[in-house]
Coordinates of C-alpha atoms (C1' of nucleotides) in Angstrom, one line a residue:
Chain A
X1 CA 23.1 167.0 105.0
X2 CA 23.4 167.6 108.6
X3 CA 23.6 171.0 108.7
X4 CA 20.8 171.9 106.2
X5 CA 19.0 169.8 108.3
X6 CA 19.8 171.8 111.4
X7 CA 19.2 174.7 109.2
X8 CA 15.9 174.3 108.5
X9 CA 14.9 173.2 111.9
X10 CA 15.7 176.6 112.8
X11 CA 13.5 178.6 110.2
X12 CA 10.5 176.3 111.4
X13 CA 11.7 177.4 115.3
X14 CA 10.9 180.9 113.7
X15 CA 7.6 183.0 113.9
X16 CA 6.8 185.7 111.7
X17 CA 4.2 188.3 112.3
X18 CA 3.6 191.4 109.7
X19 CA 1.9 194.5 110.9
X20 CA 0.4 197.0 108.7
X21 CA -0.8 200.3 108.2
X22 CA 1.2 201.6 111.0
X23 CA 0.4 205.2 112.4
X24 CA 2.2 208.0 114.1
X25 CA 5.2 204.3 114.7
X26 CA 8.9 205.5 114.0
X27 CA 10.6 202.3 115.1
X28 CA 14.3 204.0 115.2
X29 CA 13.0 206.8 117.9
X30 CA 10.9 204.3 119.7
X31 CA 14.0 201.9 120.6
X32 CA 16.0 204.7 120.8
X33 CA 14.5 207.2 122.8
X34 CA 16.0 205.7 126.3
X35 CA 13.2 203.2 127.0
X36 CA 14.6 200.2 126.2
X37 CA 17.9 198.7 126.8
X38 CA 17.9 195.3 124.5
X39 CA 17.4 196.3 120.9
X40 CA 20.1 197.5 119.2
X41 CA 20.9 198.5 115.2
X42 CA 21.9 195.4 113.5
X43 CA 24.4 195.5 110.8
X44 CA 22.2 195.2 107.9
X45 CA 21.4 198.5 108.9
X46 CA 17.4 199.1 108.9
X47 CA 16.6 196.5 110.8
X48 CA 16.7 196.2 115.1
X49 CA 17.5 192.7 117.2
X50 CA 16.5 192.4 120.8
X51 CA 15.3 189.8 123.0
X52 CA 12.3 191.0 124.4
X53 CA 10.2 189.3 127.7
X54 CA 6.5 188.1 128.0
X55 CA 5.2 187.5 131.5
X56 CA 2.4 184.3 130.2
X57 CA 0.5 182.1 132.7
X58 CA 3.1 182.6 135.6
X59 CA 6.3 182.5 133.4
X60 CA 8.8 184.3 131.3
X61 CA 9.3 183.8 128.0
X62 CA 12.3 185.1 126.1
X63 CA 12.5 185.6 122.3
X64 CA 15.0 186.7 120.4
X65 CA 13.3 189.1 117.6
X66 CA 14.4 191.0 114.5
X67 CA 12.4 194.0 113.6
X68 CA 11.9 195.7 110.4
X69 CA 10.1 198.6 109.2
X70 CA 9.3 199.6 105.8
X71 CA 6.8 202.8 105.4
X72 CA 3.4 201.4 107.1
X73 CA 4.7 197.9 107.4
X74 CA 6.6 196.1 110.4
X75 CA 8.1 193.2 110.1
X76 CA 8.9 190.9 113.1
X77 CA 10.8 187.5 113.0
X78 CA 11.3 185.9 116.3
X79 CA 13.0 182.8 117.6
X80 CA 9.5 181.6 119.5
X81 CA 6.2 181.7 118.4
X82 CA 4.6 185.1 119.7
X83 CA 1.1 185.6 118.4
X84 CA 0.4 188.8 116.7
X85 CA -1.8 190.7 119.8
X86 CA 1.0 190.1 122.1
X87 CA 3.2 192.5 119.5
X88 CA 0.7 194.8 119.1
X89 CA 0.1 195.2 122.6
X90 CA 4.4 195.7 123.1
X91 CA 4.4 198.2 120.9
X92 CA 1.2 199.9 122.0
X93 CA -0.6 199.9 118.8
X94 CA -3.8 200.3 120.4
X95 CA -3.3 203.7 121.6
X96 CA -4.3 206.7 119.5
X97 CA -1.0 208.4 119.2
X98 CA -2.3 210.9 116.3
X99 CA -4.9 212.4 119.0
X100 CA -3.1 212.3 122.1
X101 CA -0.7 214.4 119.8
X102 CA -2.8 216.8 118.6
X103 CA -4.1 217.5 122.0
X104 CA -0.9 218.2 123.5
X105 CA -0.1 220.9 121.0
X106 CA -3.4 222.3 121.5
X107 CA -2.4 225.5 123.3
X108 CA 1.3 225.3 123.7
X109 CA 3.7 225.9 120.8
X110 CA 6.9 224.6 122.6
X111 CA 5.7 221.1 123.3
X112 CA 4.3 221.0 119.7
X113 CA 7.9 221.6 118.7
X114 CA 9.0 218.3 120.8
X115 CA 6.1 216.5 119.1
X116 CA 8.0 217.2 115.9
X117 CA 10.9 216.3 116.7
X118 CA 9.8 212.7 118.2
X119 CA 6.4 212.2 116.1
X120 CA 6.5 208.6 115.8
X121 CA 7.7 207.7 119.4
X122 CA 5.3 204.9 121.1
X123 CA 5.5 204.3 124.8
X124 CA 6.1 200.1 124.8
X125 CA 4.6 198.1 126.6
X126 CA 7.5 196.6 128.8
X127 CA 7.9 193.6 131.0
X128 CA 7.2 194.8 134.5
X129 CA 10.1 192.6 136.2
X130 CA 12.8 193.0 133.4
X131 CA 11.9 196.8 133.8
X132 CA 12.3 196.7 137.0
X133 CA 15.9 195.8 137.6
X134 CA 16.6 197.7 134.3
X135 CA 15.9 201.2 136.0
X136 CA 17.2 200.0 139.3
X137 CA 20.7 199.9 136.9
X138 CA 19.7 203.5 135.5
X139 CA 20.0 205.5 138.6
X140 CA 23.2 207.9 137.9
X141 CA 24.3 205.5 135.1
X142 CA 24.4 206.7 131.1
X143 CA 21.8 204.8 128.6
X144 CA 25.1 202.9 126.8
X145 CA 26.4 201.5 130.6
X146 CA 23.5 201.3 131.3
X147 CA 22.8 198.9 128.3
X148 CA 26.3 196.8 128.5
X149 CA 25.2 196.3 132.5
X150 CA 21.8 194.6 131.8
X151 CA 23.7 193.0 128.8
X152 CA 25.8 191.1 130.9
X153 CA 23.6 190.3 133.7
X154 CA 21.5 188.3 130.7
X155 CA 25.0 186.7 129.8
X156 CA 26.1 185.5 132.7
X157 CA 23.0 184.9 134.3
X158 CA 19.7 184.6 131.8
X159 CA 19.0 181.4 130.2
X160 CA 20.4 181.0 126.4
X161 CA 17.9 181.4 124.0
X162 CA 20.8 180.1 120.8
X163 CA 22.6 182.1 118.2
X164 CA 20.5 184.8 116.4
X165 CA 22.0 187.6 114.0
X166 CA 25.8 186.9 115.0
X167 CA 25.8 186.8 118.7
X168 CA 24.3 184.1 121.6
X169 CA 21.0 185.7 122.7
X170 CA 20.2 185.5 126.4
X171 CA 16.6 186.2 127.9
X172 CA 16.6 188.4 131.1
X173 CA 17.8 186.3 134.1
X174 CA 14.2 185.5 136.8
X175 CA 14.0 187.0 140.2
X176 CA 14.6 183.6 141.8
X177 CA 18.2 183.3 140.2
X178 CA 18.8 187.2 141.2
X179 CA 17.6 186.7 144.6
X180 CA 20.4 183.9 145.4
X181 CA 23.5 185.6 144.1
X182 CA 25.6 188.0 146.3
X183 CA 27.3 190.8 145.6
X184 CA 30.4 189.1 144.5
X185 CA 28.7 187.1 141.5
X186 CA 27.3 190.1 139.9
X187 CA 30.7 191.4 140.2
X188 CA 31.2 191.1 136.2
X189 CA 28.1 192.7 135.3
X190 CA 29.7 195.9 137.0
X191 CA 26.9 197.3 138.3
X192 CA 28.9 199.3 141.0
X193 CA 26.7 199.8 144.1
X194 CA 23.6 198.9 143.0
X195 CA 24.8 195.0 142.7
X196 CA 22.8 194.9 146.5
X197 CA 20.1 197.0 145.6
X198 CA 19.1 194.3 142.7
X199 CA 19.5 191.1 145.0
X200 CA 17.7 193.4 147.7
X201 CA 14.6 194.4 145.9
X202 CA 14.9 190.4 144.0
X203 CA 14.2 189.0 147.5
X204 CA 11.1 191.6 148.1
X205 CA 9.8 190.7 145.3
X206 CA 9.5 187.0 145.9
X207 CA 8.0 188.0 149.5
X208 CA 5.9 189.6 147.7
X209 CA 4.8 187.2 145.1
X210 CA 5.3 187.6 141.6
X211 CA 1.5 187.0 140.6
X212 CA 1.2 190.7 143.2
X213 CA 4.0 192.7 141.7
X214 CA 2.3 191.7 138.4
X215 CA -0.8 193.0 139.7
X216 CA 0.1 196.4 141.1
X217 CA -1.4 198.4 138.2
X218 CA -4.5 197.4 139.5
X219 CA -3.9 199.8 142.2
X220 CA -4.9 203.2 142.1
X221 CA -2.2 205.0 141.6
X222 CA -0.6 206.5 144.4
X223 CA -0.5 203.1 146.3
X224 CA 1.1 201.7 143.0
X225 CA 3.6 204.6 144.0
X226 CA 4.3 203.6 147.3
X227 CA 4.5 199.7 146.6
X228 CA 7.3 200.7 144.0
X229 CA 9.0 202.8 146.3
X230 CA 9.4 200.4 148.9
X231 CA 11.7 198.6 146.7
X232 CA 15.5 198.5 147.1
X233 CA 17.0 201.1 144.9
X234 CA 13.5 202.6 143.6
X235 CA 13.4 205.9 144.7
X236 CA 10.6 208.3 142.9
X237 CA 12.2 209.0 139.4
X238 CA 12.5 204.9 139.0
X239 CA 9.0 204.5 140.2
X240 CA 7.8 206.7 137.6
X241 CA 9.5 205.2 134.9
X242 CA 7.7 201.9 135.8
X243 CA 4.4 202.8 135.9
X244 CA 5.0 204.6 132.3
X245 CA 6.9 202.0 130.6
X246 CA 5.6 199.0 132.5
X247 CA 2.4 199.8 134.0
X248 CA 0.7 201.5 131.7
X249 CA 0.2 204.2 133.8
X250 CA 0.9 207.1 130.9
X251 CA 0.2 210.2 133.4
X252 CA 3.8 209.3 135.1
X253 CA 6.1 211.9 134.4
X254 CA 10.0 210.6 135.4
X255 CA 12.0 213.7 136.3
X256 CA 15.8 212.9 135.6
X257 CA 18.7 215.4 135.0
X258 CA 17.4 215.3 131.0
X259 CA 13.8 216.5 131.9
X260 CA 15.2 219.2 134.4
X261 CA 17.2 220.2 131.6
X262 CA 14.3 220.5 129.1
X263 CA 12.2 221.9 131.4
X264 CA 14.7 224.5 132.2
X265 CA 15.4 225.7 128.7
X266 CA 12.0 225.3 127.1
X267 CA 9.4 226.5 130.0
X268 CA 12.0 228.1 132.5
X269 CA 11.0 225.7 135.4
X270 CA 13.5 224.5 137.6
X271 CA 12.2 222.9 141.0
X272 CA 11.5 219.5 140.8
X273 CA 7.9 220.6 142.8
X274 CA 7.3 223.5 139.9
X275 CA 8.3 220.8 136.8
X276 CA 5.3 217.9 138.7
X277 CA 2.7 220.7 139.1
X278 CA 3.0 222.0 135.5
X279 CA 3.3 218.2 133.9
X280 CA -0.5 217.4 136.2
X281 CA -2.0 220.6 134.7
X282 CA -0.1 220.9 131.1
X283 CA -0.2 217.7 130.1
X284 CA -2.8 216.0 132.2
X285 CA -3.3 212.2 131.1
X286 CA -0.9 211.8 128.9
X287 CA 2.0 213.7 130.6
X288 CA 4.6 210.8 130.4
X289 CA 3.9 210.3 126.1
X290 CA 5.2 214.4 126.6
X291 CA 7.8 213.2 129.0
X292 CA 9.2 211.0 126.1
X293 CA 8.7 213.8 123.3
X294 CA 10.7 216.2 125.8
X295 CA 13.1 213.7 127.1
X296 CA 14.2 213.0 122.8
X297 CA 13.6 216.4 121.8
X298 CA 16.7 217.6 124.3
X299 CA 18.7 214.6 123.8
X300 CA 18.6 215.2 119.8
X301 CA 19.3 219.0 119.8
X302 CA 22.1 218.7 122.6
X303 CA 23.6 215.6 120.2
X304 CA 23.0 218.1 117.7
X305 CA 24.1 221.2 119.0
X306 CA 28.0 219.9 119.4
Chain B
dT1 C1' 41.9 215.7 136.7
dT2 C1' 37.3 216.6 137.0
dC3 C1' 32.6 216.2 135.4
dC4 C1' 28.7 213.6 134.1
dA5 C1' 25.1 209.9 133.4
dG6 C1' 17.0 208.2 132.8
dG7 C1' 19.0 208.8 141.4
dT8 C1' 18.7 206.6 145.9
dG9 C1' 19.8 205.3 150.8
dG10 C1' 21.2 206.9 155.0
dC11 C1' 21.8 210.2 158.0
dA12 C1' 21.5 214.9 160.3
dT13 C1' 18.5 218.6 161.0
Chain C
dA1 C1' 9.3 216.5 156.1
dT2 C1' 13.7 218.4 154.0
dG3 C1' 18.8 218.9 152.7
dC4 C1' 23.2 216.9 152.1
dC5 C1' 26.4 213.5 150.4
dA6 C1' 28.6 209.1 149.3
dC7 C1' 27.9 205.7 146.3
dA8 C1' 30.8 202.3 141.3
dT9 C1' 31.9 202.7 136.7
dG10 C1' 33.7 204.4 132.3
dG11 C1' 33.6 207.9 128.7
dA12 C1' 34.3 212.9 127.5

DNA sequence: TTCCAGGTGGCAT
DNA sequence: ATGCCACATGGA
């Protein structure tokens, strides 16, 4: 018949990739811990969909993907081929997450505590363009607006990938199609006032050329800094969110109201100056992985706590 | 009603 | 260089 037909052209569409002998990897805190926006619980419950970007050769590439983890094994099954590296290197399975660990708990008890708490967080490795608007929608916005904003920039705007899991999956729209609409457009998407901070920094980034955003982690860091921050709507905290979750840069520490908080409580450090100075000589290297450890450590105790 | 959320731009000192 | 404050939106 037709539809088996249809059916099984479909499953062939589909890729699967199994990782194994996973280490320090909790896949529930590492889409949930506020550095991602697309995956979300599916109803099976256990498993996460998202649609999740690849910048190859020049171009974006959109795939739909169910994840599944069982013990040491993850299981991903996505709507276009995606060889197995690319996966590894999105959810940073190169890095040695069991050291990195151990040395941050070396001499200080409280951070160890936060380790606990988060122990099989992983820093992705995020599309640098996707993540970029994605922030630029953070600023003074909560993680679940935050989510339905960039979800319906991708409907209105992203190309359709097809019906996954129950619901039409849309990959993240390119900075050519941002960089054309006005404000009105992205009226639906309700992104408030920072609708002309997106088309703004869009428009920069084509002046700039793609192929030399892509390229700013080559930089040393500080002028990656500054080439972020001369953005539209990327102010420092933003920056430093992309150079940890889409740079690679994992000595960024983002300061938002969460951090302050932790900060506050756990190590009794308030100024933003005082928080930087203790990350660079606490934390060294790896400061943002203990950014992320801190940042789900006080967002689990304070969803705890009431 | 007021406060808050992965802050920043613009303006006045 | 630093310190305010307005800025949409929706949930608590």
């Amino acid at each position: 018949m037709k539809k088996e037909f249809d059916l099984k052209m479909m499953e062939n569409k589909k890729s699967t990739v199994q990782i194994e002998n996973l280490e320090s990897f909790n896949l529930k805190q590492i889409l949930e811990c506020g550095q991602c926006f697309r995956w979300n619980k599916q109803e099976d419950c256990g498993s996460y969909g998202g649609v999740v970007t690849f910048f190859v050769d020049g171009k974006f590439i959109s795939t739909f993907v169910q994840a599944k983890q069982e013990g040491e094994k993850l299981s991903l099954l996505s709507s276009k081929e995606i060889i197995k590296s690319k996966w590894e290197n999105y959810f940073d399975l190169k890095t040695d997450y069991k050291t990195i660990k151990k040395n941050l708990g070396k001499n200080d008890l409280k951070i160890k505590e936060a380790i606990k708490a988060g122990e099989g967080i992983r820093i992705l490795n995020q599309d640098k363009w996707e993540t970029l608007v994605s922030f630029i929608i953070s600023q003074n916005n909560n993680i679940p607006r935050i989510k339905g904003c960039i979800e319906a920039l991708c409907q209105k705007f992203g190309e359709p990938l097809g019906h996954f899991a129950g619901t039409n999956r849309y990959g993240f729209p390119s900075p050519q199609i941002l960089a054309n609409l006005n404000v009105e457009d992205l009226g639906i998407c309700k992104l408030g006032y920072r609708a002309p901070y997106i088309i703004e920094a869009s428009k920069q980034i084509l002046d700039m050329g793609l192929e030399e955003y892509y390229r700013i982690d080559e930089l040393p860091e500080e002028e990656a800094f500054q080439k972020l921050t001369s953005l539209k709507g990327v102010g420092p905290k933003v920056a430093h969110c992309l150079l940890l979750f889409a740079f690679q840069k994992r000595k960024s520490f983002p300061i938002d109201v969460w951090i302050k908080k932790v900060m506050k409580d756990v190590y009794g450090l308030e100024e933003k100056k005082e928080i930087e100075t203790f990350a660079k000589e606490k934390f060294g290297e790896n400061g943002g992985i203990a950014q992320q450890y801190l940042f789900y450590y006080i967002r689990e105790l304070e969803r705890k706590g009431e």
